[in-house]
Amino acid sequence: MARRTLIVIGLVLATLLVLYLMRATSQVLTWIVIAAFFAVALHPAVNWVERRVAFGRRWLATLLVFLGAVLLLGALATVFIVPLVREGSQVVADFPKIIEDARSGRGPVGGLIERYHLLEYAQSHADRFREYASGLGAPTLALVRGAATSVAGIVTIFVLAYLMVLEAPKIVHGFLALFDDRRAERIRRVGHDCAKTITGYITGNLLISFICGALTYAVLAILGVPYAGLIALFVGLADLIPLVGATLGAVIATLAAFVESTTAGIVVIVFFVLYQQLENHLLQPMIFARTVKVNPLTVLIAILIAVELAGILGALLAIPVAGILQIVARDLWDTRRGRLKSEPTVGERETPVDRADPPALPAHEGARTIDVPRSDPVQQPR
C-alpha cells in the first residue's frame, strides 16, 4: 500500500512538473511545432531534389530547397511590399492635405467628421487625449520588444526546420529501429499519410489566401479605394485563419470602401459574400479534397477546441491535426480488420479484406534470403 501511494504521488508530481515546464517554455515549444510543420511540408521536395539533382547528397538537396523557399518568399514579399511602400509614401505625402480636408469638411473623411461632429468631440476631449499620448511610452517599448522577439522567432524557426529536414532520415531510421519490421512498416505508412495531410493543408491554405488577396486587390483597385494593396495584403494574411479570417479581412476592406463611397462599400460587401460562397463550396473542396479529407463538422469542432486551447496558432493547426487524428484512428480500425462489420473491410474506401492488397515490404526485406536446409519431402496422409 505504501509503495502504491508513493508511485501515485510520484506520477502526480511528475505530471505537474511536465505541465510547469510546458508553460514556462510555451514560446519555444510553439516555435518547434511551427518548424516541424514547415519541415514536413518541405521534406518531399528535399527527397525529390536529393534523387534527381543533388546526386544523393542530403545536405546539398536541403540547402537548394531552402534557398528556393527563401527566394520564393522574397519574391512574394516583393510583390506585396513594393505597392505597400509606394502607398505608404503616398500617405505620408498626402497627410497634410488629408488633415486640412478633414478640418474643412471636404473629402470622405471630412464628410464623416462633419456628419458625426467628430472635430468638436476631439476638441472637447483634448486633455484626455494628451494623457493617453503621454502614456504610450511603455506600450511602444513593449511593441519594439515584441518585434525583436518575432524576428528572433522567425530565424529560430527557419534554423530548426532546416536541421529537422537535414536530419530526418537518421531520426526516422533510429525511431523505426525500435520496432519489429511489421510494426515499423505500419508506422512508416501512417507517418507518410500524416505528412501528406500537413503538406496538402499548408500549400492549399497558402494558395487560397493568395487567391483571396489577389481578387480583393482587383476589386478595390477597380473601385478606386485608396491603399488597395495594403488592404488586400491584410485580407490575404487574415484568410490564413480558418473560418473567421476571411470575415475579419472583409470587415476592414468594407470599412475602407465605405469611407471612399457608399456605392463602393455595397459592392465590396456583395463581393465578399459571393467570394465566401466560392471559397467554401469550390476552392476548399477542390484543393483539400485529395489531401485533408476531414468533414466540415469535424473541422468546426476542431477549430473551436484548438482556438480555446492555443488561440490563433490553434486555429491554424486545427485542420491538419484533425486530419492526422483521423488517419491514426482509421489505421487503428484497419488493424482490427473491420471485425465488427458484417463484411470486414479496410481503408477509407472500405475495401473487403479478402481483396485488400497485403502491406508492401521494404526493399531491404524483399532482397533478404533465408537458407533453409533441404530435406526429403514428407508424403501427406490421404
mmCIF file of C-alpha atoms in Angstrom:
data_model
loop_
_atom_site.group_PDB
_atom_site.id
_atom_site.type_symbol
_atom_site.label_atom_id
_atom_site.label_comp_id
_atom_site.label_asym_id
_atom_site.label_seq_id
_atom_site.Cartn_x
_atom_site.Cartn_y
_atom_site.Cartn_z
ATOM 1 C CA MET A 1 0.000 0.000 0.000
ATOM 2 C CA ALA A 2 2.829 2.372 0.869
ATOM 3 C CA ARG A 3 4.586 1.616 -2.430
ATOM 4 C CA ARG A 4 1.406 2.310 -4.448
ATOM 5 C CA THR A 5 0.889 5.563 -2.587
ATOM 6 C CA LEU A 6 4.448 6.671 -3.346
ATOM 7 C CA ILE A 7 4.024 5.711 -7.014
ATOM 8 C CA VAL A 8 0.811 7.750 -7.303
ATOM 9 C CA ILE A 9 2.419 10.746 -5.589
ATOM 10 C CA GLY A 10 5.450 10.460 -7.889
ATOM 11 C CA LEU A 11 3.258 10.342 -11.005
ATOM 12 C CA VAL A 12 1.275 13.380 -9.864
ATOM 13 C CA LEU A 13 4.462 15.362 -9.143
ATOM 14 C CA ALA A 14 5.966 14.332 -12.485
ATOM 15 C CA THR A 15 2.802 15.439 -14.298
ATOM 16 C CA LEU A 16 2.821 18.797 -12.530
ATOM 17 C CA LEU A 17 6.493 19.250 -13.370
ATOM 18 C CA VAL A 18 5.860 18.497 -17.051
ATOM 19 C CA LEU A 19 2.944 20.947 -17.158
ATOM 20 C CA TYR A 20 5.061 23.629 -15.490
ATOM 21 C CA LEU A 21 7.899 23.105 -17.967
ATOM 22 C CA MET A 22 5.471 23.241 -20.888
ATOM 23 C CA ARG A 23 4.038 26.518 -19.618
ATOM 24 C CA ALA A 24 7.475 28.012 -18.926
ATOM 25 C CA THR A 25 8.745 27.042 -22.382
ATOM 26 C CA SER A 26 5.499 27.574 -24.277
ATOM 27 C CA GLN A 27 7.063 30.038 -26.723
ATOM 28 C CA VAL A 28 9.917 27.702 -27.596
ATOM 29 C CA LEU A 29 7.503 24.778 -27.957
ATOM 30 C CA THR A 30 5.396 26.898 -30.308
ATOM 31 C CA TRP A 31 8.455 27.593 -32.455
ATOM 32 C CA ILE A 32 9.289 23.875 -32.523
ATOM 33 C CA VAL A 33 5.760 22.935 -33.617
ATOM 34 C CA ILE A 34 5.738 25.529 -36.414
ATOM 35 C CA ALA A 35 9.202 24.436 -37.551
ATOM 36 C CA ALA A 36 8.076 20.806 -37.595
ATOM 37 C CA PHE A 37 5.125 21.660 -39.842
ATOM 38 C CA PHE A 38 7.356 23.539 -42.286
ATOM 39 C CA ALA A 39 9.886 20.695 -42.208
ATOM 40 C CA VAL A 40 7.202 18.155 -43.038
ATOM 41 C CA ALA A 41 5.944 20.372 -45.876
ATOM 42 C CA LEU A 42 9.425 20.725 -47.412
ATOM 43 C CA HIS A 43 10.517 17.121 -46.818
ATOM 44 C CA PRO A 44 9.036 15.711 -50.099
ATOM 45 C CA ALA A 45 10.719 18.449 -52.118
ATOM 46 C CA VAL A 46 14.076 17.698 -50.485
ATOM 47 C CA ASN A 47 13.689 13.989 -51.235
ATOM 48 C CA TRP A 48 12.918 14.722 -54.903
ATOM 49 C CA VAL A 49 15.899 17.069 -55.251
ATOM 50 C CA GLU A 50 18.133 14.536 -53.499
ATOM 51 C CA ARG A 51 17.235 11.859 -56.063
ATOM 52 C CA ARG A 52 17.185 13.994 -59.215
ATOM 53 C CA VAL A 53 19.529 16.965 -58.734
ATOM 54 C CA ALA A 54 21.794 16.590 -55.701
ATOM 55 C CA PHE A 55 23.123 13.151 -56.673
ATOM 56 C CA GLY A 56 22.180 11.578 -53.355
ATOM 57 C CA ARG A 57 23.693 14.288 -51.154
ATOM 58 C CA ARG A 58 21.210 15.244 -48.453
ATOM 59 C CA TRP A 59 22.908 18.440 -47.329
ATOM 60 C CA LEU A 60 23.020 19.827 -50.875
ATOM 61 C CA ALA A 61 19.359 18.978 -51.530
ATOM 62 C CA THR A 62 18.285 20.599 -48.252
ATOM 63 C CA LEU A 63 20.317 23.716 -48.999
ATOM 64 C CA LEU A 64 18.880 24.055 -52.516
ATOM 65 C CA VAL A 65 15.284 23.607 -51.354
ATOM 66 C CA PHE A 66 15.606 26.128 -48.537
ATOM 67 C CA LEU A 67 17.308 28.635 -50.812
ATOM 68 C CA GLY A 68 14.437 28.176 -53.256
ATOM 69 C CA ALA A 69 11.910 28.673 -50.462
ATOM 70 C CA VAL A 70 13.667 31.863 -49.346
ATOM 71 C CA LEU A 71 13.735 33.186 -52.912
ATOM 72 C CA LEU A 72 10.048 32.364 -53.361
ATOM 73 C CA LEU A 73 9.102 34.114 -50.112
ATOM 74 C CA GLY A 74 11.268 37.057 -51.130
ATOM 75 C CA ALA A 75 9.509 37.282 -54.482
ATOM 76 C CA LEU A 76 6.082 37.155 -52.849
ATOM 77 C CA ALA A 77 7.144 39.754 -50.297
ATOM 78 C CA THR A 78 8.400 41.986 -53.104
ATOM 79 C CA VAL A 79 5.081 41.692 -54.917
ATOM 80 C CA PHE A 80 3.287 42.960 -51.813
ATOM 81 C CA ILE A 81 5.916 45.239 -50.259
ATOM 82 C CA VAL A 82 6.571 47.358 -53.359
ATOM 83 C CA PRO A 83 2.923 48.556 -53.572
ATOM 84 C CA LEU A 84 2.878 48.843 -49.776
ATOM 85 C CA VAL A 85 5.923 51.130 -49.722
ATOM 86 C CA ARG A 86 4.567 53.173 -52.618
ATOM 87 C CA GLU A 87 1.201 53.672 -50.971
ATOM 88 C CA GLY A 88 2.791 54.303 -47.583
ATOM 89 C CA SER A 89 4.908 57.089 -49.019
ATOM 90 C CA GLN A 90 1.797 58.461 -50.717
ATOM 91 C CA VAL A 91 0.029 58.513 -47.354
ATOM 92 C CA VAL A 92 2.899 60.483 -45.818
ATOM 93 C CA ALA A 93 2.890 62.927 -48.731
ATOM 94 C CA ASP A 94 -0.894 63.405 -48.633
ATOM 95 C CA PHE A 95 -1.192 63.527 -44.847
ATOM 96 C CA PRO A 96 -1.189 67.360 -44.516
ATOM 97 C CA LYS A 97 -3.829 67.615 -47.247
ATOM 98 C CA ILE A 98 -5.934 64.912 -45.554
ATOM 99 C CA ILE A 99 -5.797 66.806 -42.264
ATOM 100 C CA GLU A 100 -6.711 70.088 -43.963
ATOM 101 C CA ASP A 101 -9.627 68.465 -45.833
ATOM 102 C CA ALA A 102 -10.811 66.848 -42.609
ATOM 103 C CA ARG A 103 -10.788 70.198 -40.792
ATOM 104 C CA SER A 104 -12.612 71.900 -43.662
ATOM 105 C CA GLY A 105 -15.186 69.118 -44.033
ATOM 106 C CA ARG A 106 -14.018 68.134 -47.517
ATOM 107 C CA GLY A 107 -13.485 64.627 -48.871
ATOM 108 C CA PRO A 108 -14.895 61.363 -47.496
ATOM 109 C CA VAL A 109 -13.081 61.697 -44.169
ATOM 110 C CA GLY A 110 -14.105 65.319 -43.781
ATOM 111 C CA GLY A 111 -17.711 64.425 -44.566
ATOM 112 C CA LEU A 112 -17.731 61.777 -41.845
ATOM 113 C CA ILE A 113 -16.157 64.178 -39.347
ATOM 114 C CA GLU A 114 -18.669 66.895 -40.122
ATOM 115 C CA ARG A 115 -21.630 64.490 -40.112
ATOM 116 C CA TYR A 116 -20.852 62.951 -36.726
ATOM 117 C CA HIS A 117 -19.317 66.096 -35.149
ATOM 118 C CA LEU A 118 -16.022 64.304 -34.510
ATOM 119 C CA LEU A 119 -13.981 67.523 -34.565
ATOM 120 C CA GLU A 120 -16.000 69.064 -31.701
ATOM 121 C CA TYR A 121 -15.640 65.811 -29.780
ATOM 122 C CA ALA A 122 -11.859 65.813 -30.263
ATOM 123 C CA GLN A 123 -11.583 69.444 -29.135
ATOM 124 C CA SER A 124 -13.681 68.850 -26.008
ATOM 125 C CA HIS A 125 -11.598 65.781 -25.031
ATOM 126 C CA ALA A 126 -8.181 67.145 -25.965
ATOM 127 C CA ASP A 127 -6.833 66.894 -22.398
ATOM 128 C CA ARG A 128 -7.772 63.232 -22.163
ATOM 129 C CA PHE A 129 -6.112 62.505 -25.499
ATOM 130 C CA ARG A 130 -2.901 64.159 -24.239
ATOM 131 C CA GLU A 131 -2.952 61.892 -21.181
ATOM 132 C CA TYR A 132 -3.328 58.851 -23.407
ATOM 133 C CA ALA A 133 -0.479 60.045 -25.629
ATOM 134 C CA SER A 134 1.825 60.599 -22.636
ATOM 135 C CA GLY A 135 1.276 57.005 -21.511
ATOM 136 C CA LEU A 136 2.266 55.462 -24.846
ATOM 137 C CA GLY A 137 5.942 55.122 -23.904
ATOM 138 C CA ALA A 138 5.659 51.743 -22.188
ATOM 139 C CA PRO A 139 3.414 50.192 -24.896
ATOM 140 C CA THR A 140 5.820 51.433 -27.553
ATOM 141 C CA LEU A 141 8.736 49.788 -25.765
ATOM 142 C CA ALA A 142 6.724 46.575 -25.447
ATOM 143 C CA LEU A 143 5.932 46.756 -29.164
ATOM 144 C CA VAL A 144 9.612 47.099 -30.057
ATOM 145 C CA ARG A 145 10.487 44.197 -27.753
ATOM 146 C CA GLY A 146 7.731 42.099 -29.342
ATOM 147 C CA ALA A 147 9.025 42.896 -32.835
ATOM 148 C CA ALA A 148 12.552 41.826 -31.833
ATOM 149 C CA THR A 149 11.164 38.599 -30.368
ATOM 150 C CA SER A 150 9.240 37.939 -33.582
ATOM 151 C CA VAL A 151 12.372 38.362 -35.694
ATOM 152 C CA ALA A 152 14.291 36.030 -33.388
ATOM 153 C CA GLY A 153 11.417 33.546 -33.597
ATOM 154 C CA ILE A 154 11.404 33.574 -37.405
ATOM 155 C CA VAL A 155 15.151 32.956 -37.551
ATOM 156 C CA THR A 156 14.866 30.178 -34.950
ATOM 157 C CA ILE A 157 12.002 28.501 -36.828
ATOM 158 C CA PHE A 158 13.984 28.630 -40.063
ATOM 159 C CA VAL A 159 17.071 27.043 -38.460
ATOM 160 C CA LEU A 160 15.004 24.387 -36.670
ATOM 161 C CA ALA A 161 13.147 23.458 -39.854
ATOM 162 C CA TYR A 162 16.432 23.234 -41.786
ATOM 163 C CA LEU A 163 18.007 20.905 -39.223
ATOM 164 C CA MET A 164 14.839 18.797 -38.995
ATOM 165 C CA VAL A 165 14.780 18.227 -42.751
ATOM 166 C CA LEU A 166 18.532 17.592 -42.878
ATOM 167 C CA GLU A 167 18.478 15.000 -40.099
ATOM 168 C CA ALA A 168 15.081 13.483 -40.967
ATOM 169 C CA PRO A 169 16.396 10.164 -42.414
ATOM 170 C CA LYS A 170 18.576 9.499 -39.373
ATOM 171 C CA ILE A 171 15.791 10.372 -36.959
ATOM 172 C CA VAL A 172 13.214 8.224 -38.758
ATOM 173 C CA HIS A 173 15.596 5.283 -39.132
ATOM 174 C CA GLY A 174 16.600 5.421 -35.457
ATOM 175 C CA PHE A 175 12.992 5.605 -34.325
ATOM 176 C CA LEU A 176 11.774 2.759 -36.545
ATOM 177 C CA ALA A 177 14.691 0.585 -35.433
ATOM 178 C CA LEU A 178 12.994 0.348 -32.034
ATOM 179 C CA PHE A 179 10.183 -1.765 -33.531
ATOM 180 C CA ASP A 180 9.930 -5.000 -35.433
ATOM 181 C CA ASP A 181 9.710 -4.911 -39.243
ATOM 182 C CA ARG A 182 5.941 -5.277 -39.496
ATOM 183 C CA ARG A 183 5.155 -2.572 -36.959
ATOM 184 C CA ALA A 184 7.852 -0.302 -38.386
ATOM 185 C CA GLU A 185 6.262 -0.586 -41.837
ATOM 186 C CA ARG A 186 2.894 0.285 -40.373
ATOM 187 C CA ILE A 187 4.308 3.342 -38.589
ATOM 188 C CA ARG A 188 6.070 4.408 -41.792
ATOM 189 C CA ARG A 189 2.825 4.159 -43.775
ATOM 190 C CA VAL A 190 0.824 6.162 -41.231
ATOM 191 C CA GLY A 191 3.561 8.779 -40.972
ATOM 192 C CA HIS A 192 3.610 9.157 -44.749
ATOM 193 C CA ASP A 193 -0.152 9.772 -44.806
ATOM 194 C CA CYS A 194 0.145 12.317 -41.976
ATOM 195 C CA ALA A 195 2.922 14.140 -43.837
ATOM 196 C CA LYS A 196 0.756 14.301 -46.967
ATOM 197 C CA THR A 197 -2.031 15.824 -44.877
ATOM 198 C CA ILE A 198 0.232 18.555 -43.490
ATOM 199 C CA THR A 199 1.781 19.338 -46.869
ATOM 200 C CA GLY A 200 -1.592 19.494 -48.572
ATOM 201 C CA TYR A 201 -3.032 21.770 -45.914
ATOM 202 C CA ILE A 202 -0.128 24.235 -45.960
ATOM 203 C CA THR A 203 0.075 24.525 -49.742
ATOM 204 C CA GLY A 204 -3.697 24.614 -50.134
ATOM 205 C CA ASN A 205 -4.169 27.266 -47.471
ATOM 206 C CA LEU A 206 -1.457 29.463 -48.971
ATOM 207 C CA LEU A 207 -2.998 29.124 -52.436
ATOM 208 C CA ILE A 208 -6.476 30.050 -51.181
ATOM 209 C CA SER A 209 -5.117 33.069 -49.287
ATOM 210 C CA PHE A 210 -3.249 34.246 -52.375
ATOM 211 C CA ILE A 211 -6.410 33.995 -54.476
ATOM 212 C CA CYS A 212 -8.394 35.900 -51.845
ATOM 213 C CA GLY A 213 -5.819 38.695 -51.622
ATOM 214 C CA ALA A 214 -5.463 38.995 -55.399
ATOM 215 C CA LEU A 215 -9.233 39.185 -56.013
ATOM 216 C CA THR A 216 -9.628 41.700 -53.181
ATOM 217 C CA TYR A 217 -6.920 43.899 -54.661
ATOM 218 C CA ALA A 218 -8.553 43.750 -58.093
ATOM 219 C CA VAL A 219 -11.971 44.769 -56.743
ATOM 220 C CA LEU A 220 -10.611 47.590 -54.567
ATOM 221 C CA ALA A 221 -8.415 48.890 -57.386
ATOM 222 C CA ILE A 222 -11.340 48.933 -59.845
ATOM 223 C CA LEU A 223 -13.487 50.820 -57.312
ATOM 224 C CA GLY A 224 -10.683 53.305 -56.688
ATOM 225 C CA VAL A 225 -10.424 52.574 -52.967
ATOM 226 C CA PRO A 226 -7.166 54.072 -51.644
ATOM 227 C CA TYR A 227 -4.434 51.817 -50.250
ATOM 228 C CA ALA A 228 -5.868 48.790 -52.057
ATOM 229 C CA GLY A 229 -2.546 46.911 -51.860
ATOM 230 C CA LEU A 230 -2.233 47.329 -48.107
ATOM 231 C CA ILE A 231 -5.835 46.248 -47.500
ATOM 232 C CA ALA A 232 -5.515 43.268 -49.864
ATOM 233 C CA LEU A 233 -2.328 42.162 -48.080
ATOM 234 C CA PHE A 234 -4.142 42.241 -44.741
ATOM 235 C CA VAL A 235 -7.106 40.327 -46.190
ATOM 236 C CA GLY A 236 -4.803 37.652 -47.641
ATOM 237 C CA LEU A 237 -2.940 37.195 -44.344
ATOM 238 C CA ALA A 238 -6.172 37.124 -42.342
ATOM 239 C CA ASP A 239 -7.606 34.492 -44.701
ATOM 240 C CA LEU A 240 -4.940 32.071 -43.433
ATOM 241 C CA ILE A 241 -7.018 31.787 -40.246
ATOM 242 C CA PRO A 242 -9.842 29.289 -40.878
ATOM 243 C CA LEU A 243 -13.493 30.377 -40.583
ATOM 244 C CA VAL A 244 -13.017 33.843 -39.001
ATOM 245 C CA GLY A 245 -10.039 35.105 -41.017
ATOM 246 C CA ALA A 246 -11.885 35.979 -44.208
ATOM 247 C CA THR A 247 -14.669 37.691 -42.241
ATOM 248 C CA LEU A 248 -12.154 39.817 -40.337
ATOM 249 C CA GLY A 249 -10.478 40.871 -43.553
ATOM 250 C CA ALA A 250 -13.869 41.606 -45.143
ATOM 251 C CA VAL A 251 -14.788 43.973 -42.296
ATOM 252 C CA ILE A 252 -11.618 46.040 -42.757
ATOM 253 C CA ALA A 253 -11.972 46.153 -46.538
ATOM 254 C CA THR A 254 -15.656 47.113 -46.293
ATOM 255 C CA LEU A 255 -14.958 49.970 -43.877
ATOM 256 C CA ALA A 256 -12.257 51.327 -46.177
ATOM 257 C CA ALA A 257 -14.640 51.101 -49.144
ATOM 258 C CA PHE A 258 -17.441 52.924 -47.287
ATOM 259 C CA VAL A 259 -15.005 55.733 -46.450
ATOM 260 C CA GLU A 260 -14.467 56.129 -50.195
ATOM 261 C CA SER A 261 -18.180 55.972 -51.121
ATOM 262 C CA THR A 262 -21.389 54.209 -50.208
ATOM 263 C CA THR A 263 -21.542 52.511 -53.596
ATOM 264 C CA ALA A 264 -18.028 51.107 -53.173
ATOM 265 C CA GLY A 265 -18.930 49.774 -49.715
ATOM 266 C CA ILE A 266 -22.010 47.960 -51.027
ATOM 267 C CA VAL A 267 -20.054 46.478 -53.940
ATOM 268 C CA VAL A 268 -17.340 45.200 -51.569
ATOM 269 C CA ILE A 269 -19.961 43.603 -49.310
ATOM 270 C CA VAL A 270 -21.512 41.818 -52.303
ATOM 271 C CA PHE A 271 -18.054 40.702 -53.457
ATOM 272 C CA PHE A 272 -17.110 39.168 -50.115
ATOM 273 C CA VAL A 273 -20.465 37.401 -49.784
ATOM 274 C CA LEU A 274 -20.027 35.837 -53.227
ATOM 275 C CA TYR A 275 -16.372 35.045 -52.594
ATOM 276 C CA GLN A 276 -17.179 33.289 -49.319
ATOM 277 C CA GLN A 277 -19.556 31.015 -51.214
ATOM 278 C CA LEU A 278 -16.911 30.408 -53.898
ATOM 279 C CA GLU A 279 -14.210 29.614 -51.336
ATOM 280 C CA ASN A 280 -16.380 27.398 -49.141
ATOM 281 C CA HIS A 281 -18.059 25.404 -51.904
ATOM 282 C CA LEU A 282 -15.498 25.354 -54.723
ATOM 283 C CA LEU A 283 -11.930 26.295 -53.759
ATOM 284 C CA GLN A 284 -11.650 24.449 -50.466
ATOM 285 C CA PRO A 285 -13.288 21.205 -51.702
ATOM 286 C CA MET A 286 -11.139 21.210 -54.857
ATOM 287 C CA ILE A 287 -7.862 21.924 -53.028
ATOM 288 C CA PHE A 288 -8.373 19.985 -49.800
ATOM 289 C CA ALA A 289 -10.370 17.035 -51.154
ATOM 290 C CA ARG A 290 -7.335 14.918 -52.051
ATOM 291 C CA THR A 291 -5.179 15.837 -49.062
ATOM 292 C CA VAL A 292 -7.022 16.836 -45.885
ATOM 293 C CA LYS A 293 -10.108 14.615 -46.031
ATOM 294 C CA VAL A 294 -11.990 15.913 -42.996
ATOM 295 C CA ASN A 295 -15.746 16.572 -42.970
ATOM 296 C CA PRO A 296 -16.966 20.123 -42.151
ATOM 297 C CA LEU A 297 -18.409 19.221 -38.731
ATOM 298 C CA THR A 298 -15.074 17.789 -37.608
ATOM 299 C CA VAL A 299 -13.315 20.894 -38.927
ATOM 300 C CA LEU A 300 -15.600 23.232 -36.980
ATOM 301 C CA ILE A 301 -15.287 21.280 -33.716
ATOM 302 C CA ALA A 302 -11.503 21.014 -34.107
ATOM 303 C CA ILE A 303 -11.136 24.747 -34.738
ATOM 304 C CA LEU A 304 -13.314 25.710 -31.751
ATOM 305 C CA ILE A 305 -11.379 23.453 -29.390
ATOM 306 C CA ALA A 306 -7.997 24.498 -30.804
ATOM 307 C CA VAL A 307 -8.815 28.223 -30.541
ATOM 308 C CA GLU A 308 -9.798 27.763 -26.916
ATOM 309 C CA LEU A 309 -6.555 25.903 -26.168
ATOM 310 C CA ALA A 310 -3.968 27.766 -28.249
ATOM 311 C CA GLY A 311 -5.570 30.874 -29.774
ATOM 312 C CA ILE A 312 -4.712 31.813 -33.351
ATOM 313 C CA LEU A 313 -1.967 29.180 -33.552
ATOM 314 C CA GLY A 314 -4.526 26.549 -32.603
ATOM 315 C CA ALA A 315 -6.848 27.754 -35.355
ATOM 316 C CA LEU A 316 -4.042 27.450 -37.910
ATOM 317 C CA LEU A 317 -3.108 23.926 -36.817
ATOM 318 C CA ALA A 318 -6.613 22.612 -36.114
ATOM 319 C CA ILE A 319 -7.365 21.174 -39.573
ATOM 320 C CA PRO A 320 -4.067 19.273 -40.099
ATOM 321 C CA VAL A 321 -4.161 17.957 -36.527
ATOM 322 C CA ALA A 322 -7.739 16.762 -37.064
ATOM 323 C CA GLY A 323 -6.630 15.090 -40.287
ATOM 324 C CA ILE A 324 -3.743 13.354 -38.505
ATOM 325 C CA LEU A 325 -6.027 12.107 -35.723
ATOM 326 C CA GLN A 326 -8.438 10.800 -38.354
ATOM 327 C CA ILE A 327 -5.625 8.913 -40.117
ATOM 328 C CA VAL A 328 -4.427 7.374 -36.852
ATOM 329 C CA ALA A 329 -7.960 6.368 -35.867
ATOM 330 C CA ARG A 330 -8.561 4.806 -39.287
ATOM 331 C CA ASP A 331 -5.307 2.851 -39.020
ATOM 332 C CA LEU A 332 -6.288 1.549 -35.591
ATOM 333 C CA TRP A 333 -9.598 0.415 -37.036
ATOM 334 C CA ASP A 334 -7.903 -1.187 -40.035
ATOM 335 C CA THR A 335 -5.681 -3.090 -37.632
ATOM 336 C CA ARG A 336 -8.782 -4.790 -36.308
ATOM 337 C CA ARG A 337 -9.586 -5.648 -39.966
ATOM 338 C CA GLY A 338 -13.176 -4.497 -39.594
ATOM 339 C CA ARG A 339 -14.200 -7.399 -37.360
ATOM 340 C CA LEU A 340 -17.341 -5.675 -36.099
ATOM 341 C CA LYS A 341 -18.767 -5.354 -39.608
ATOM 342 C CA SER A 342 -20.845 -7.979 -41.342
ATOM 343 C CA GLU A 343 -18.360 -7.794 -44.231
ATOM 344 C CA PRO A 344 -14.855 -6.964 -42.904
ATOM 345 C CA THR A 345 -13.299 -4.037 -44.790
ATOM 346 C CA VAL A 346 -10.188 -1.863 -44.582
ATOM 347 C CA GLY A 347 -9.190 1.600 -45.779
ATOM 348 C CA GLU A 348 -11.132 4.744 -46.490
ATOM 349 C CA ARG A 349 -12.872 3.144 -49.488
ATOM 350 C CA GLU A 350 -13.865 0.148 -47.324
ATOM 351 C CA THR A 351 -12.186 -2.466 -49.497
ATOM 352 C CA PRO A 352 -13.116 -6.034 -48.446
ATOM 353 C CA VAL A 353 -10.366 -7.775 -46.525
ATOM 354 C CA ASP A 354 -10.151 -10.730 -48.885
ATOM 355 C CA ARG A 355 -9.466 -8.343 -51.808
ATOM 356 C CA ALA A 356 -7.137 -5.933 -49.945
ATOM 357 C CA ASP A 357 -3.513 -5.789 -51.028
ATOM 358 C CA PRO A 358 -1.047 -7.054 -48.425
ATOM 359 C CA PRO A 359 1.283 -4.401 -46.963
ATOM 360 C CA ALA A 360 4.365 -3.908 -49.105
ATOM 361 C CA LEU A 361 7.669 -4.933 -47.587
ATOM 362 C CA PRO A 362 10.640 -2.549 -47.602
ATOM 363 C CA ALA A 363 13.246 -3.000 -50.322
ATOM 364 C CA HIS A 364 15.838 -4.404 -47.962
ATOM 365 C CA GLU A 365 13.361 -7.005 -46.726
ATOM 366 C CA GLY A 366 12.452 -8.063 -50.223
ATOM 367 C CA ALA A 367 16.108 -8.731 -51.001
ATOM 368 C CA ARG A 368 16.706 -10.748 -47.850
ATOM 369 C CA THR A 369 17.100 -14.506 -48.308
ATOM 370 C CA ILE A 370 16.973 -17.260 -45.740
ATOM 371 C CA ASP A 371 18.866 -20.515 -46.176
ATOM 372 C CA VAL A 372 16.635 -23.485 -45.388
ATOM 373 C CA PRO A 373 18.226 -26.945 -45.138
ATOM 374 C CA ARG A 374 16.955 -29.410 -47.681
ATOM 375 C CA SER A 375 15.066 -32.436 -46.513
ATOM 376 C CA ASP A 376 13.184 -35.245 -48.123
ATOM 377 C CA PRO A 377 9.593 -34.418 -48.859
ATOM 378 C CA VAL A 378 7.133 -35.876 -46.423
ATOM 379 C CA GLN A 379 4.161 -37.606 -48.008
ATOM 380 C CA GLN A 380 0.924 -36.265 -46.641
ATOM 381 C CA PRO A 381 -1.608 -38.826 -45.415
ATOM 382 C CA ARG A 382 -4.578 -39.331 -47.665
#
